[in-house]
mmCIF file of C-alpha atoms in Angstrom:
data_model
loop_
_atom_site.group_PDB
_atom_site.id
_atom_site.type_symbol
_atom_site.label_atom_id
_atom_site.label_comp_id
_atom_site.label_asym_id
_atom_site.label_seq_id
_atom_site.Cartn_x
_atom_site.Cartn_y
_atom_site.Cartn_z
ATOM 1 C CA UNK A 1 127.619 -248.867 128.323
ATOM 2 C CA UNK A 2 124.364 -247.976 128.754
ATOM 3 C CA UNK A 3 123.438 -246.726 132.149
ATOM 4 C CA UNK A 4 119.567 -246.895 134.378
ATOM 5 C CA UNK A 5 118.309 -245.056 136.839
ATOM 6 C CA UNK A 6 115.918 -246.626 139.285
ATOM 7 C CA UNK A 7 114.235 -244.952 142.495
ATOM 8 C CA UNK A 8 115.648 -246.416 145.431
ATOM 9 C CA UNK A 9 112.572 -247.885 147.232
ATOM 10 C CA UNK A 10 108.526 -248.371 146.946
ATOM 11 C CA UNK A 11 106.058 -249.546 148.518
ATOM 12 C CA UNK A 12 103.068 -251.861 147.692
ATOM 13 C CA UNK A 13 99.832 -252.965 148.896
ATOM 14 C CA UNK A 14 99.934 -256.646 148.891
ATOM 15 C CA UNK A 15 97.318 -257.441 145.948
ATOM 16 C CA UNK A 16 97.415 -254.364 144.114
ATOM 17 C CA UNK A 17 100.224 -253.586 141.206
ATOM 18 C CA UNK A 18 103.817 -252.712 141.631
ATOM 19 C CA UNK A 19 104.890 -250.475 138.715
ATOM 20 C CA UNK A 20 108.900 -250.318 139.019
ATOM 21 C CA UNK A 21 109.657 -247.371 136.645
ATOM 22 C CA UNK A 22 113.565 -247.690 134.764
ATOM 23 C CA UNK A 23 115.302 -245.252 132.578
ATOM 24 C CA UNK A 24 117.928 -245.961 130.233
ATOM 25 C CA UNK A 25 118.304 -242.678 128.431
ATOM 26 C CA UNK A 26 121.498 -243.787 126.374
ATOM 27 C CA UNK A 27 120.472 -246.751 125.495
ATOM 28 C CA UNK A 28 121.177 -247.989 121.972
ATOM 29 C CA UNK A 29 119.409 -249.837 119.246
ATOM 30 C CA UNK A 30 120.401 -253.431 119.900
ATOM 31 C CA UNK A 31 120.690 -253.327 123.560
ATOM 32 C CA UNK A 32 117.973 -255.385 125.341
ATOM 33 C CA UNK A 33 116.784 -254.201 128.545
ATOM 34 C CA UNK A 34 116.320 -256.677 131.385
ATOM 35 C CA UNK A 35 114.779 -257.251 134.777
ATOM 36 C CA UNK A 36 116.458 -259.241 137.626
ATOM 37 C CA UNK A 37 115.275 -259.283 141.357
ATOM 38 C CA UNK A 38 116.812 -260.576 144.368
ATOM 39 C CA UNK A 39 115.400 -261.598 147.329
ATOM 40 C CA UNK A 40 117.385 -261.139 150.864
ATOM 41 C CA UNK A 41 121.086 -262.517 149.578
ATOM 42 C CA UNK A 42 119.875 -265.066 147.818
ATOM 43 C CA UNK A 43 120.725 -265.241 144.009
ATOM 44 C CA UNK A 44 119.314 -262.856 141.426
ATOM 45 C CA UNK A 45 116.094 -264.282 140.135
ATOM 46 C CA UNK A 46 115.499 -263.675 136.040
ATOM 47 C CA UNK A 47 112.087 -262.121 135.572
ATOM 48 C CA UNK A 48 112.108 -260.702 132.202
ATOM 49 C CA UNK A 49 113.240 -259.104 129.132
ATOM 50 C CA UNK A 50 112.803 -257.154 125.992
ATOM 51 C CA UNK A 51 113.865 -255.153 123.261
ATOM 52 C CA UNK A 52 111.276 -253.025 121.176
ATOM 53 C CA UNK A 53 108.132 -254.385 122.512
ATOM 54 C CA UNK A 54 105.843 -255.015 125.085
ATOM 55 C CA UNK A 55 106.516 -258.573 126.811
ATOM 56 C CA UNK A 56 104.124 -260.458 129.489
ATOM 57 C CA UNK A 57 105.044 -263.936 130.854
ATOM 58 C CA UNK A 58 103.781 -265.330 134.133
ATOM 59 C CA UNK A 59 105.827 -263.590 136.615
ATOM 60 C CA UNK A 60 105.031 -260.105 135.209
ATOM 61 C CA UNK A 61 104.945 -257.309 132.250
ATOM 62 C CA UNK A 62 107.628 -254.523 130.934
ATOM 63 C CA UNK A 63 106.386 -251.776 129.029
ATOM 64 C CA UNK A 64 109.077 -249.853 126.807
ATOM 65 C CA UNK A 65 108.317 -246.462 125.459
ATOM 66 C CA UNK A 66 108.391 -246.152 122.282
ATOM 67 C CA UNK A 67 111.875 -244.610 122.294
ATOM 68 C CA UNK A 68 113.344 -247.057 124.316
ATOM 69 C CA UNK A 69 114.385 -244.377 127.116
ATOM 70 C CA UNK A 70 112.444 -245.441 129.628
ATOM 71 C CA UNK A 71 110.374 -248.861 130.546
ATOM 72 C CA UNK A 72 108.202 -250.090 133.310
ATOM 73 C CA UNK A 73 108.186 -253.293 135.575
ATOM 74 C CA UNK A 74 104.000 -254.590 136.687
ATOM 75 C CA UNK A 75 103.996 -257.006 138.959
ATOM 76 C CA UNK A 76 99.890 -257.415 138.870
ATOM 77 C CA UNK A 77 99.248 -258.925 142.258
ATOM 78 C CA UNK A 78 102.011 -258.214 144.301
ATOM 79 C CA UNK A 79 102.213 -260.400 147.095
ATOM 80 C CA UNK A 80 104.493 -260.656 150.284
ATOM 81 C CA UNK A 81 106.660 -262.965 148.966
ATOM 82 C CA UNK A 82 107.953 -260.606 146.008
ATOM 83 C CA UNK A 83 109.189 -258.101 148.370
ATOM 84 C CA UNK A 84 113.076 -257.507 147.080
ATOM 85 C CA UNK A 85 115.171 -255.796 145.047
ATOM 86 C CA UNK A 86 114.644 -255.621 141.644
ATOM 87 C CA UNK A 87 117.661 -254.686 139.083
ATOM 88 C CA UNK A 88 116.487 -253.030 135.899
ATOM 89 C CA UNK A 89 120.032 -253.567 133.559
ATOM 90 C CA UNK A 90 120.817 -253.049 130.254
ATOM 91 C CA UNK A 91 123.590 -255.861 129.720
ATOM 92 C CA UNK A 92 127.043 -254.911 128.092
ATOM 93 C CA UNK A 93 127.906 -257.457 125.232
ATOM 94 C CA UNK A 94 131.174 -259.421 125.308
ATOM 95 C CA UNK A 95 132.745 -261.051 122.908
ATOM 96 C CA UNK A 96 131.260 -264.141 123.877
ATOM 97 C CA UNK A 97 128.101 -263.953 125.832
ATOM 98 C CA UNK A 98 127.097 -261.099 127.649
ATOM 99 C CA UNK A 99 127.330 -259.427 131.433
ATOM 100 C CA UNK A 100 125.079 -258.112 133.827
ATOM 101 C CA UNK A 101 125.725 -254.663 135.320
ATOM 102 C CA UNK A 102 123.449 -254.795 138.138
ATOM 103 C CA UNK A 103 123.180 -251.385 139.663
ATOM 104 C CA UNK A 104 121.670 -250.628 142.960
ATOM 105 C CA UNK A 105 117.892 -251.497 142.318
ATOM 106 C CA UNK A 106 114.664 -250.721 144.004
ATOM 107 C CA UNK A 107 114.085 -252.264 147.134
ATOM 108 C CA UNK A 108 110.493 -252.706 146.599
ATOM 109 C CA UNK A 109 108.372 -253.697 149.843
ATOM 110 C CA UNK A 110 104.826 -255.578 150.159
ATOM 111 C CA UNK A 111 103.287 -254.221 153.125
ATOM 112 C CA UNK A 112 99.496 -256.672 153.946
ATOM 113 C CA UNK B 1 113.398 -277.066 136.773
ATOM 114 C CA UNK B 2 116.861 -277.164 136.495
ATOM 115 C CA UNK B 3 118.657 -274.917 138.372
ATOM 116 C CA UNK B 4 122.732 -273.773 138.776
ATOM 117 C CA UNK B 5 124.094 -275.332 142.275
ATOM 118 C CA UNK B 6 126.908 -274.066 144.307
ATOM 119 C CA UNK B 7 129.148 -275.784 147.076
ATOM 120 C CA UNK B 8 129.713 -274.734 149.917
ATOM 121 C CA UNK B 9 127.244 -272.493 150.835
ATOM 122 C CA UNK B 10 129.106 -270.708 153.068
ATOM 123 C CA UNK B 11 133.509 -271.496 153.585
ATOM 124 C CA UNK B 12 135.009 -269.616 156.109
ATOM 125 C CA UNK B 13 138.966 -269.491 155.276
ATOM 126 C CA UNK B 14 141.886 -267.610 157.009
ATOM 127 C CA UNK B 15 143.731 -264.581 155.006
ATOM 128 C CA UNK B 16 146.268 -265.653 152.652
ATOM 129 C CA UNK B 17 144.687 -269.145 152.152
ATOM 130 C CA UNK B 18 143.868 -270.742 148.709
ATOM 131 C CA UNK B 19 139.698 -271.510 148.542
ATOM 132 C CA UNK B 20 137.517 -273.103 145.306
ATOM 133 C CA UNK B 21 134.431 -272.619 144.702
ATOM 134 C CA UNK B 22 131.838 -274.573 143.475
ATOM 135 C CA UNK B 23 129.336 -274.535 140.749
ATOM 136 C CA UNK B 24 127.454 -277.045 138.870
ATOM 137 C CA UNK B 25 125.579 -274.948 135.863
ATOM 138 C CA UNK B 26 122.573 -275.875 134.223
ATOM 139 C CA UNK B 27 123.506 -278.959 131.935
ATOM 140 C CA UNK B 28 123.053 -278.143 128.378
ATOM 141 C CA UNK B 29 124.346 -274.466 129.246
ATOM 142 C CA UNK B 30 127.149 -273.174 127.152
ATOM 143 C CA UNK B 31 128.474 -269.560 128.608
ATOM 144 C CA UNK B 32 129.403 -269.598 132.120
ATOM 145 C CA UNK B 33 129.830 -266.725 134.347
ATOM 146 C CA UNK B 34 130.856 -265.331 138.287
ATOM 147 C CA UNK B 35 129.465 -262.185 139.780
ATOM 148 C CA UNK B 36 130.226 -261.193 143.287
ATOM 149 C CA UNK B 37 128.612 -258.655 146.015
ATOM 150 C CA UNK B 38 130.047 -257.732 149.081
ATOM 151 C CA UNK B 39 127.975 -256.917 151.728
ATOM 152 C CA UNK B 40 125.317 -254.113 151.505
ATOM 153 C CA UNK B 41 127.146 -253.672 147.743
ATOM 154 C CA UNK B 42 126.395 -254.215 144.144
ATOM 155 C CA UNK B 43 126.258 -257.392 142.585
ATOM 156 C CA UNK B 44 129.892 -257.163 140.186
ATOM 157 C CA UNK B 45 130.556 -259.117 137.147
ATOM 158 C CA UNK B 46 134.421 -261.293 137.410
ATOM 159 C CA UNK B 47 134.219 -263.299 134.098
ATOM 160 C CA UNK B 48 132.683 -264.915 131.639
ATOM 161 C CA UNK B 49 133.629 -268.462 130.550
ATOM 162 C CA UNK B 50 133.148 -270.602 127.091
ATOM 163 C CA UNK B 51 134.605 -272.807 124.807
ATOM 164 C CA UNK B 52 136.830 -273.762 127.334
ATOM 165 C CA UNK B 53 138.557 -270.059 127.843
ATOM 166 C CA UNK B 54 137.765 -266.830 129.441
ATOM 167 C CA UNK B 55 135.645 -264.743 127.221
ATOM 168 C CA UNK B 56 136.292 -261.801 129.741
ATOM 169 C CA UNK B 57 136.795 -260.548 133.021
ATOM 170 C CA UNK B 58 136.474 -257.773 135.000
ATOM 171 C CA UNK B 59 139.406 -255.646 136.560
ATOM 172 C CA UNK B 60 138.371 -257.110 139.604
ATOM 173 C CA UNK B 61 139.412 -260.541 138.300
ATOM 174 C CA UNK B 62 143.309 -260.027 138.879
ATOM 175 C CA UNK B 63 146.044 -262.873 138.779
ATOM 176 C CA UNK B 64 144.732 -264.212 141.973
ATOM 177 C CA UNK B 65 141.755 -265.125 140.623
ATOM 178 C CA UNK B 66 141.084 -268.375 137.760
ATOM 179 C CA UNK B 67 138.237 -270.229 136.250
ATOM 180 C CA UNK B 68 138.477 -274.140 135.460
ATOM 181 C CA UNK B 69 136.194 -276.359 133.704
ATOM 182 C CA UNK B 70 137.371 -279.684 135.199
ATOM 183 C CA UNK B 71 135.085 -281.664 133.788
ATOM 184 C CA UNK B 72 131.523 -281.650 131.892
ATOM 185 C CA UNK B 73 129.785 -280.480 134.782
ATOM 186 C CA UNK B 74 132.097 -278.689 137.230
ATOM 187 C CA UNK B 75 132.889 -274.964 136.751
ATOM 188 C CA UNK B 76 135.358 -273.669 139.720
ATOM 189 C CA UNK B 77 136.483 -270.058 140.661
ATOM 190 C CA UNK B 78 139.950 -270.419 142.587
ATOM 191 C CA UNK B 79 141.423 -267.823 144.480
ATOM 192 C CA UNK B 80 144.710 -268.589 145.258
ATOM 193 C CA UNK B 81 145.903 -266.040 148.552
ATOM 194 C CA UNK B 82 142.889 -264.698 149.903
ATOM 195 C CA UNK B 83 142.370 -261.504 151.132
ATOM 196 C CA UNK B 84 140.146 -259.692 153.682
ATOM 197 C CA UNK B 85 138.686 -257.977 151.197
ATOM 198 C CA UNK B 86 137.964 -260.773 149.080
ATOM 199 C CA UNK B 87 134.690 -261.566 151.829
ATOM 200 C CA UNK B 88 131.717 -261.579 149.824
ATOM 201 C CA UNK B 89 128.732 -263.685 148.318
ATOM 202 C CA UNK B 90 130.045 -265.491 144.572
ATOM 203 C CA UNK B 91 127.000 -266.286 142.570
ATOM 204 C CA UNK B 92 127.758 -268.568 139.833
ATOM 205 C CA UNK B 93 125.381 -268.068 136.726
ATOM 206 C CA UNK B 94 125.004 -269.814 133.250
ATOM 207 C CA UNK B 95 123.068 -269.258 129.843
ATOM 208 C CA UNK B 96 122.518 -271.097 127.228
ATOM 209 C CA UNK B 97 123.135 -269.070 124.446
ATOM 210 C CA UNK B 98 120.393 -268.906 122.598
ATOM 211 C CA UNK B 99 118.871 -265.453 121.293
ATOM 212 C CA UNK B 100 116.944 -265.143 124.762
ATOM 213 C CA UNK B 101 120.597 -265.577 126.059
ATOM 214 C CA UNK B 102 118.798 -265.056 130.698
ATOM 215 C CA UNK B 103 121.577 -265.989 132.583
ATOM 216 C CA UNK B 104 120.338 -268.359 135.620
ATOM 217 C CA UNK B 105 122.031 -267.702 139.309
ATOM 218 C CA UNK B 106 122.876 -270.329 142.394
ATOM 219 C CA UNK B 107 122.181 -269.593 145.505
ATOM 220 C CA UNK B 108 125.820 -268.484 146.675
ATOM 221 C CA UNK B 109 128.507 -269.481 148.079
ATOM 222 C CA UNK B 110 129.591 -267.036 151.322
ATOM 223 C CA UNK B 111 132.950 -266.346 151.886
ATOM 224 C CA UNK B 112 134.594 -265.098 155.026
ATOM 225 C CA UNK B 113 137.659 -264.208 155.176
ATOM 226 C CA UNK B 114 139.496 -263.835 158.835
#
């Protein structure tokens, strides 16, 4: 199973971008990359995936390089309330479905 | 929006006592799943539920846990002799199955154990 490595903890300036850096050097062809966060102990929150390419929905962007070893997380306007930890995971196919090995994150913190 | 529910939020239960967690999933979901995270740990996968079975579980997922679909909208995690180290948050989580395939969490339910 493919593994990530994510720094532990960043800071933000509340209205500026928070660019939440992932790699996944073993990653393999077919394996989609995916972004969860979670928010005090509350459940983890979906925010976005991708395979290949570049994807962008309302909560924020991922960037994959080009050889899939690495991606990147923008939040464009980071505000307080998306201070948490956010899970970069490459999920490990089952034979039905799919699981979720969440790692330890980046505790990312929104300072005003 | 729909959204996964869970009952109870939070059960306290002594050691050795059988609890049953609650989890209503999204309704036209198909895969079903349970993750824990013990305190100040890692969110863990237990097992993954369709088509009426387990798909797959997790080493953590011994005999003293099960899965039940009781009905069209129920999906339960028993565990049958608790232990102290069986204290944690269980997040239920569903998907529908489709090529986007983003699992959706509940809130939690919080388990102590005493």
């Amino acid at each position: 199973d493919a593994k990530t490595t994510q720094p532990p903890s960043m800071d933000c300036a509340e209205g500026r971008a928070a660019n939440l850096p992932c790699n996944h050097s073993t990653i393999s062809g077919n394996e989609y990359v995916y972004w969860y966060r979670q928010i005090h102990s509350q459940g983890p929150q979906y925010i976005i995936h991708g395979l290949k390419n570049n994807e962008t929905n309302e909560m924020a962007s991922l960037i994959i390089t080009e050889d899939r070893k690495s991606s990147t997380l923008i939040l464009p306007h980071a505000t307080l309330r998306d201070t948490a930890v956010y899970y970069c995971i490459v999920r490990v196919e089952l034979r039905s479905g799919y699981a979720l090995n969440f790692g330890k994150g980046t505790s990312l913190l929104v300072t005003p | 929006e729909p959204e996964v529910t869970q009952t109870p939020s939070h059960q306290v239960t002594q050691m050795g006592q059988e609890v049953i967690l609650r989890c209503v999933p999204i309704s036209n979901h198909l895969y079903f799943y349970w993750y824990r995270q013990i305190l100040g740990q890692k969110v863990e996968f237990l097992v993954s539920f369709y088509n009426n079975e387990i798909s797959e579980k997790s080493e953590i997922f011994d005999d003293q846990f099960s899965v039940e679909r009781p009905d069209g909208s129920n999906f339960t995690l028993k565990i049958r002799s608790t232990k102290l180290e069986d204290s944690a948050m269980y997040f239920c989580a569903s998907s529908d199955g489709r090529s986007s395939y983003e699992q959706y969490f509940g809130p939690g339910t919080r388990l102590t154990v005493t």
